[in-house]
Coordinates of C-alpha atoms and ligand atoms in Angstrom, one line a residue:
M1 CA -0.5 25.5 -6.5
P2 CA -0.5 23.9 -9.9
S3 CA 0.2 27.2 -11.7
A4 CA 3.3 27.9 -9.5
L5 CA 4.5 24.5 -10.1
T6 CA 3.9 24.8 -13.9
A7 CA 6.2 27.8 -14.1
N8 CA 8.9 25.9 -12.3
M9 CA 8.5 22.7 -14.4
M10 CA 8.6 24.2 -17.8
E11 CA 12.4 24.3 -17.9
T12 CA 12.6 20.6 -16.8
P13 CA 12.8 18.1 -19.7
V14 CA 10.7 14.9 -19.2
T15 CA 13.1 11.9 -18.8
A16 CA 11.9 8.3 -18.6
D17 CA 12.0 6.4 -15.3
F18 CA 13.8 8.8 -13.1
L19 CA 11.0 7.6 -10.7
P20 CA 10.8 3.9 -10.9
L21 CA 7.7 2.6 -9.0
M22 CA 7.0 -0.9 -8.1
G23 CA 3.2 -0.2 -7.6
T24 CA 0.9 1.0 -5.0
D25 CA 2.3 0.2 -1.5
Y26 CA -0.8 1.3 0.5
V27 CA -3.8 3.7 0.4
E28 CA -4.4 5.5 3.6
F29 CA -7.8 6.9 4.6
Y30 CA -8.6 9.5 7.2
V31 CA -11.8 8.5 8.7
G32 CA -14.1 9.6 11.6
N33 CA -14.0 6.2 13.2
G34 CA -11.1 3.9 12.4
K35 CA -12.4 1.0 14.5
Q36 CA -15.6 0.8 12.7
S37 CA -14.2 1.4 9.3
A38 CA -11.6 -1.4 9.7
N39 CA -14.6 -3.6 10.7
F40 CA -16.5 -2.6 7.6
Y41 CA -13.5 -3.3 5.1
K42 CA -12.8 -6.5 6.8
N43 CA -16.3 -7.9 6.9
A44 CA -17.8 -6.4 3.7
F45 CA -14.7 -6.4 1.6
G46 CA -12.8 -9.4 3.0
F47 CA -9.6 -7.6 4.2
Q48 CA -7.6 -9.2 6.9
S49 CA -6.1 -7.5 10.0
I50 CA -2.4 -6.8 9.6
A51 CA -1.2 -4.2 12.1
Y52 CA -2.2 -1.6 14.5
A53 CA -0.7 1.7 15.8
G54 CA -2.1 4.0 18.6
P55 CA -1.3 5.0 22.1
E56 CA -0.3 1.5 23.0
T57 CA 2.5 1.8 20.4
G58 CA 3.6 5.2 21.3
M59 CA 1.2 7.0 18.7
M60 CA -0.5 9.3 21.1
D61 CA -2.7 11.5 18.7
R62 CA -4.1 8.9 16.4
V63 CA -5.0 5.2 15.8
S64 CA -4.2 3.4 12.5
Y65 CA -5.6 -0.1 11.5
V66 CA -3.7 -1.8 8.8
L67 CA -5.7 -4.3 6.6
R68 CA -4.7 -6.5 3.6
Q69 CA -6.2 -8.6 0.9
N70 CA -3.7 -10.1 -1.7
Q71 CA -1.6 -7.1 -2.9
I72 CA -4.0 -4.4 -1.6
T73 CA -3.1 -2.7 1.8
F74 CA -5.4 -0.1 3.3
V75 CA -4.7 2.0 6.3
L76 CA -7.7 3.5 8.3
T77 CA -6.5 6.4 10.5
T78 CA -8.5 8.4 13.0
A79 CA -7.6 11.4 15.2
L80 CA -8.0 10.9 18.9
K81 CA -8.0 14.6 19.7
M82 CA -9.0 17.9 18.2
N83 CA -6.5 20.5 16.8
N84 CA -5.0 17.7 14.9
P85 CA -4.3 17.5 11.0
I86 CA -6.2 14.3 10.7
A87 CA -9.2 15.6 12.7
D88 CA -9.0 18.8 10.5
H89 CA -9.0 16.7 7.4
V90 CA -12.0 14.7 8.3
Y91 CA -13.8 18.0 9.4
K92 CA -13.2 19.5 6.0
H93 CA -13.5 16.4 3.7
G94 CA -15.4 13.7 5.6
D95 CA -13.9 10.3 5.3
G96 CA -11.5 10.1 2.2
V97 CA -8.1 9.2 0.9
K98 CA -5.1 11.1 2.4
V99 CA -2.2 9.0 1.1
L100 CA -1.6 7.2 -2.1
A101 CA 1.8 5.5 -1.2
L102 CA 4.0 4.2 -3.9
K103 CA 6.6 1.3 -3.5
V104 CA 10.1 2.3 -4.4
E105 CA 13.6 1.0 -4.2
D106 CA 15.0 4.2 -3.0
A107 CA 12.7 6.7 -1.2
T108 CA 15.5 9.3 -0.7
D109 CA 16.1 9.4 -4.4
A110 CA 12.4 9.5 -5.2
W111 CA 12.0 12.6 -3.0
K112 CA 15.0 14.3 -4.6
Q113 CA 14.0 13.5 -8.1
T114 CA 10.5 14.8 -7.7
T115 CA 11.3 17.8 -5.6
I116 CA 14.0 19.1 -8.0
R117 CA 11.3 19.0 -10.7
G118 CA 9.0 21.1 -8.7
G119 CA 7.1 18.8 -6.4
K120 CA 6.2 20.3 -3.1
S121 CA 7.8 18.3 -0.2
Y122 CA 5.3 16.8 2.2
L123 CA 7.8 14.6 4.1
E124 CA 11.6 14.8 3.8
P125 CA 13.3 11.3 3.6
T126 CA 12.9 9.8 7.1
T127 CA 14.1 6.5 8.3
L128 CA 12.0 4.6 10.8
K129 CA 13.6 1.7 12.7
D130 CA 12.6 -1.1 14.9
H131 CA 13.9 -4.5 15.9
E132 CA 12.5 -5.9 12.4
G133 CA 14.5 -3.3 10.3
E134 CA 13.9 -0.1 8.7
V135 CA 11.6 1.8 6.4
V136 CA 12.4 4.9 4.6
L137 CA 9.5 7.2 3.9
S138 CA 9.4 10.5 1.9
G139 CA 6.5 12.4 0.3
I140 CA 5.2 15.1 -1.9
H141 CA 1.9 16.9 -2.2
T142 CA -0.6 16.1 -5.1
Y143 CA -4.0 17.7 -5.8
G144 CA -6.1 19.0 -2.9
D145 CA -4.8 17.6 0.5
T146 CA -3.8 14.3 -1.0
V147 CA -0.2 13.2 -0.8
H148 CA 2.1 10.7 -2.4
L149 CA 4.4 8.8 0.1
F150 CA 7.4 7.0 -1.4
V151 CA 7.9 3.8 0.6
E152 CA 11.3 2.0 0.7
R153 CA 10.8 -1.2 2.7
K154 CA 13.5 -3.6 1.3
N155 CA 15.2 -3.7 4.6
Y156 CA 12.0 -4.3 6.7
S157 CA 10.5 -7.8 7.7
G158 CA 7.8 -6.7 10.2
S159 CA 4.1 -6.6 9.5
F160 CA 3.7 -3.1 8.3
M161 CA 6.4 -0.5 9.4
P162 CA 8.1 0.7 12.7
G163 CA 5.4 2.2 15.0
F164 CA 3.0 -0.6 14.3
R165 CA 2.4 -3.8 16.0
K166 CA 1.1 -7.1 14.5
W167 CA -2.7 -7.1 14.8
E168 CA -4.1 -10.6 15.4
S169 CA -7.9 -10.8 15.3
R170 CA -10.2 -13.6 16.0
S171 CA -12.4 -12.2 13.2
N172 CA -10.9 -13.2 9.8
P173 CA -13.6 -13.0 7.1
T174 CA -12.8 -14.8 3.9
S175 CA -11.4 -12.9 0.9
T176 CA -13.8 -11.6 -1.8
G177 CA -11.1 -12.1 -4.5
L178 CA -9.8 -8.5 -4.6
L179 CA -6.3 -8.8 -6.0
Y180 CA -4.5 -5.3 -6.5
V181 CA -5.2 -1.6 -7.1
D182 CA -5.8 -1.2 -10.9
H183 CA -6.1 2.7 -10.9
C184 CA -6.9 5.6 -8.6
V185 CA -8.9 8.5 -10.0
G186 CA -8.6 12.1 -8.9
N187 CA -11.2 14.9 -9.1
V188 CA -9.7 18.3 -9.7
G189 CA -11.3 21.7 -10.1
W190 CA -12.2 23.8 -13.3
N191 CA -9.3 24.0 -15.6
Q192 CA -7.1 22.2 -13.4
M193 CA -6.8 18.8 -15.3
N194 CA -4.1 20.0 -17.7
P195 CA -1.9 21.6 -14.9
W196 CA -2.1 18.3 -12.9
V197 CA -1.4 16.2 -16.0
K198 CA 1.7 18.4 -16.4
F199 CA 2.6 17.8 -12.7
Y200 CA 2.4 14.0 -13.3
E201 CA 4.4 14.3 -16.5
E202 CA 7.1 16.6 -15.3
V203 CA 7.4 15.9 -11.6
M204 CA 6.7 12.1 -11.6
G205 CA 7.8 11.1 -15.2
F206 CA 4.2 9.7 -16.0
R207 CA 2.8 9.7 -19.5
N208 CA -0.7 10.8 -20.6
I209 CA -1.9 7.3 -22.1
L210 CA -5.6 8.3 -22.8
S211 CA -7.8 11.3 -22.9
F212 CA -11.6 11.7 -22.8
D213 CA -13.2 15.0 -23.7
D214 CA -16.7 16.2 -22.8
K215 CA -18.0 14.6 -26.0
D216 CA -17.0 11.2 -24.9
I217 CA -18.2 11.8 -21.4
S218 CA -21.5 13.6 -21.4
T219 CA -25.1 12.8 -20.9
E220 CA -28.1 15.0 -21.5
Y221 CA -27.3 16.9 -18.4
S222 CA -23.7 16.8 -17.2
A223 CA -20.2 16.3 -18.4
L224 CA -16.6 15.8 -17.4
M225 CA -13.2 15.5 -19.0
S226 CA -10.5 12.9 -18.1
K227 CA -6.9 12.2 -18.8
V228 CA -5.3 8.8 -17.8
M229 CA -1.6 9.2 -16.5
S230 CA 0.6 6.1 -16.3
N231 CA 4.0 5.7 -14.9
G232 CA 6.8 4.0 -17.1
N233 CA 6.1 0.4 -16.4
G234 CA 2.2 0.9 -16.2
Y235 CA 1.9 -0.4 -12.6
V236 CA 0.6 2.9 -11.4
K237 CA -2.3 4.7 -13.3
F238 CA -3.9 7.9 -12.1
P239 CA -6.8 9.2 -14.2
I240 CA -7.6 12.8 -13.5
N241 CA -11.1 14.3 -14.0
E242 CA -12.2 17.8 -14.3
P243 CA -15.9 19.0 -14.5
A244 CA -17.2 20.2 -17.8
E245 CA -20.1 22.5 -18.7
G246 CA -23.5 20.9 -19.1
K247 CA -27.1 21.6 -18.6
K248 CA -26.9 20.8 -14.9
K249 CA -24.2 20.2 -12.3
S250 CA -21.4 17.8 -13.3
Q251 CA -20.9 14.8 -10.9
V252 CA -17.2 15.9 -10.5
E253 CA -18.6 19.4 -9.3
E254 CA -20.9 17.6 -6.7
Y255 CA -17.8 15.8 -5.4
L256 CA -15.8 19.0 -5.2
D257 CA -18.7 20.7 -3.3
F258 CA -19.0 17.8 -0.8
Y259 CA -15.3 17.1 -0.4
N260 CA -14.6 20.8 -0.1
G261 CA -12.0 20.5 -2.9
E262 CA -10.0 18.1 -5.0
G263 CA -9.4 14.6 -4.0
V264 CA -9.5 10.9 -4.8
Q265 CA -12.8 10.0 -6.5
H266 CA -12.6 6.3 -6.9
I267 CA -10.2 3.4 -6.4
A268 CA -10.4 0.6 -8.9
I269 CA -9.7 -2.9 -7.6
A270 CA -9.0 -5.8 -9.9
T271 CA -10.4 -9.3 -9.6
H272 CA -10.0 -12.5 -11.6
D273 CA -13.7 -13.3 -11.2
I274 CA -16.0 -10.3 -11.1
I275 CA -19.3 -12.3 -10.9
E276 CA -18.1 -14.2 -7.8
T277 CA -16.5 -11.1 -6.2
V278 CA -19.5 -8.8 -6.7
T279 CA -22.0 -11.5 -5.6
T280 CA -20.1 -11.9 -2.3
L281 CA -19.6 -8.1 -1.9
Q282 CA -23.3 -7.6 -2.3
Q283 CA -24.3 -10.2 0.2
R284 CA -21.9 -8.7 2.7
G285 CA -23.6 -5.2 2.2
V286 CA -21.5 -3.4 -0.3
E287 CA -24.0 -1.4 -2.5
F288 CA -23.4 -0.9 -6.3
L289 CA -25.0 1.5 -8.8
N290 CA -28.1 0.1 -10.6
I291 CA -27.9 -0.2 -14.3
P292 CA -31.1 -0.2 -16.4
G293 CA -32.2 -3.3 -18.1
S294 CA -32.1 -1.5 -21.4
Y295 CA -28.2 -1.4 -21.2
Y296 CA -28.1 -5.2 -21.5
E297 CA -30.5 -5.4 -24.5
T298 CA -27.8 -4.0 -26.8
V299 CA -24.6 -4.3 -25.0
L300 CA -23.5 -7.6 -26.9
E301 CA -24.1 -5.9 -30.3
R302 CA -21.4 -3.3 -29.0
V303 CA -18.8 -5.5 -27.5
G304 CA -19.3 -8.8 -29.3
K305 CA -18.8 -12.3 -27.9
I306 CA -17.8 -12.7 -24.3
D307 CA -17.0 -15.7 -22.1
E308 CA -19.7 -14.9 -19.5
D309 CA -23.3 -15.4 -19.5
L310 CA -25.2 -12.1 -19.7
E311 CA -27.7 -13.1 -17.2
P312 CA -25.6 -12.9 -14.0
L313 CA -23.8 -9.7 -15.3
Q314 CA -27.3 -8.0 -15.7
K315 CA -28.5 -9.3 -12.3
L316 CA -25.4 -7.7 -10.6
G317 CA -25.3 -4.5 -12.7
I318 CA -21.9 -5.4 -14.3
L319 CA -20.8 -3.3 -17.3
I320 CA -19.0 -4.5 -20.3
D321 CA -16.6 -2.8 -22.7
R322 CA -14.2 -3.8 -25.4
D323 CA -10.9 -2.2 -26.9
D324 CA -8.4 -3.3 -29.5
E325 CA -6.8 -5.7 -27.0
G326 CA -9.8 -7.4 -25.5
Y327 CA -12.7 -6.6 -23.1
L328 CA -13.3 -5.6 -19.6
L329 CA -16.1 -6.1 -17.0
Q330 CA -16.5 -3.4 -14.5
I331 CA -19.0 -2.1 -11.7
F332 CA -19.1 0.9 -9.5
S333 CA -20.2 1.1 -5.9
K334 CA -22.3 3.8 -4.3
P335 CA -20.3 6.1 -2.1
M336 CA -18.5 4.6 0.8
Q337 CA -19.5 7.3 3.2
D338 CA -22.5 9.5 3.7
R339 CA -21.0 12.4 1.5
P340 CA -21.3 11.7 -2.2
T341 CA -17.5 11.5 -2.5
L342 CA -15.3 8.3 -2.6
F343 CA -16.4 5.2 -4.2
F344 CA -14.9 1.9 -5.6
E345 CA -14.8 0.2 -8.9
I346 CA -14.3 -3.4 -9.3
I347 CA -12.7 -4.5 -12.6
Q348 CA -11.8 -7.6 -14.2
R349 CA -9.7 -7.2 -17.4
K350 CA -9.9 -9.8 -20.1
G351 CA -7.2 -8.3 -22.3
A352 CA -8.5 -4.7 -22.4
K353 CA -6.1 -2.1 -21.1
S354 CA -8.6 0.7 -21.3
F355 CA -11.2 2.2 -18.7
G356 CA -14.6 1.5 -20.1
K357 CA -15.3 4.4 -22.3
G358 CA -18.2 2.7 -24.0
N359 CA -19.8 2.5 -20.5
F360 CA -19.5 6.1 -19.6
K361 CA -23.0 7.2 -20.8
A362 CA -24.8 4.5 -19.1
L363 CA -22.7 4.8 -16.0
F364 CA -23.1 8.6 -15.7
E365 CA -26.8 8.3 -16.2
A366 CA -26.9 6.0 -13.3
L367 CA -24.8 8.3 -11.3
E368 CA -27.0 11.2 -12.1
R369 CA -30.2 9.4 -11.0
E370 CA -28.5 9.1 -7.6
Q371 CA -27.4 12.8 -7.8
D372 CA -30.8 13.9 -8.6
A373 CA -32.3 11.9 -5.7
R374 CA -29.9 13.9 -3.4
G375 CA -31.2 17.2 -5.0
N376 CA -27.7 18.1 -6.3
L377 CA -28.3 17.7 -10.1
Ligands
FE2_1 FE1 -12.1 3.8 -13.0

């Protein structure tokens, strides 16, 4: 698909902000068991119950649970029957991200602007109404089976959108301090990074703000390349990874094998207090990659002075990096499901606007230890 798109897009000049985005509206996961996933995200991550759709609300083929924490909305959707696109998605990919939904002022215009530039339509502009107002949705395909929905909800006052009912639960675990989606990373196939960079530039008006080649991101064994795409106001950032040749299998290749194609690799979520957030997440059962003690012996020489004590950072496995504007603290979870596919990053930015390039080596060595333990290196 990217090559067909590319041919079409060549003639369209890039113009600034023909697609104004107000941020991530929600992330929808297609999962094998929505009820249990919702419970996990509530109890382990500290999300709250917001809305529900299913047979009781007229949705006969699926159930969806909507959860929220500060500005982050997750939707967990499960098929109720076979021969259903959600069931097929889970059969092929396992649990994973289907929809990266973006908040817009005008979903009809967003669809027009992107499809005339070569975006493949997933959903033509559709108005959903109930007694609390209306939501306009539209959407286009991106890498793999992943889609972007454009969500216009300025005329809606309900809990999520028409078709959903408010979900009041007696179980309301406290927040873990997760604030908003910082960036969402896609893994694409061999030689597909640049076509998808072009897609985000030409179809969605994004800019390539950072690039990492295989010299930046390689260990003794495996490598990858990455380009970070950002929309005009910087609210939405989509890094794109592609595998690179190494002595052994790239972590991106392992993902592609188990996801059966391209898809979302990780979602990075911001916090104002990463030590507090990660301490709570670990206590509630979220597992993170282990970082060797040797990382902490030299890290302060590399990043300079930081506000935090090193000891709790080392105890939790939090990584540190610095750029021209400040520093950042970040940590990566183990995969969220049995397949080695989607994981989360927790990030606290203290001025830095970058993505932790200085940590890539330590991080990828940690990932490779896990990959090796699975026999996939
Ligand atoms: Fe990241």
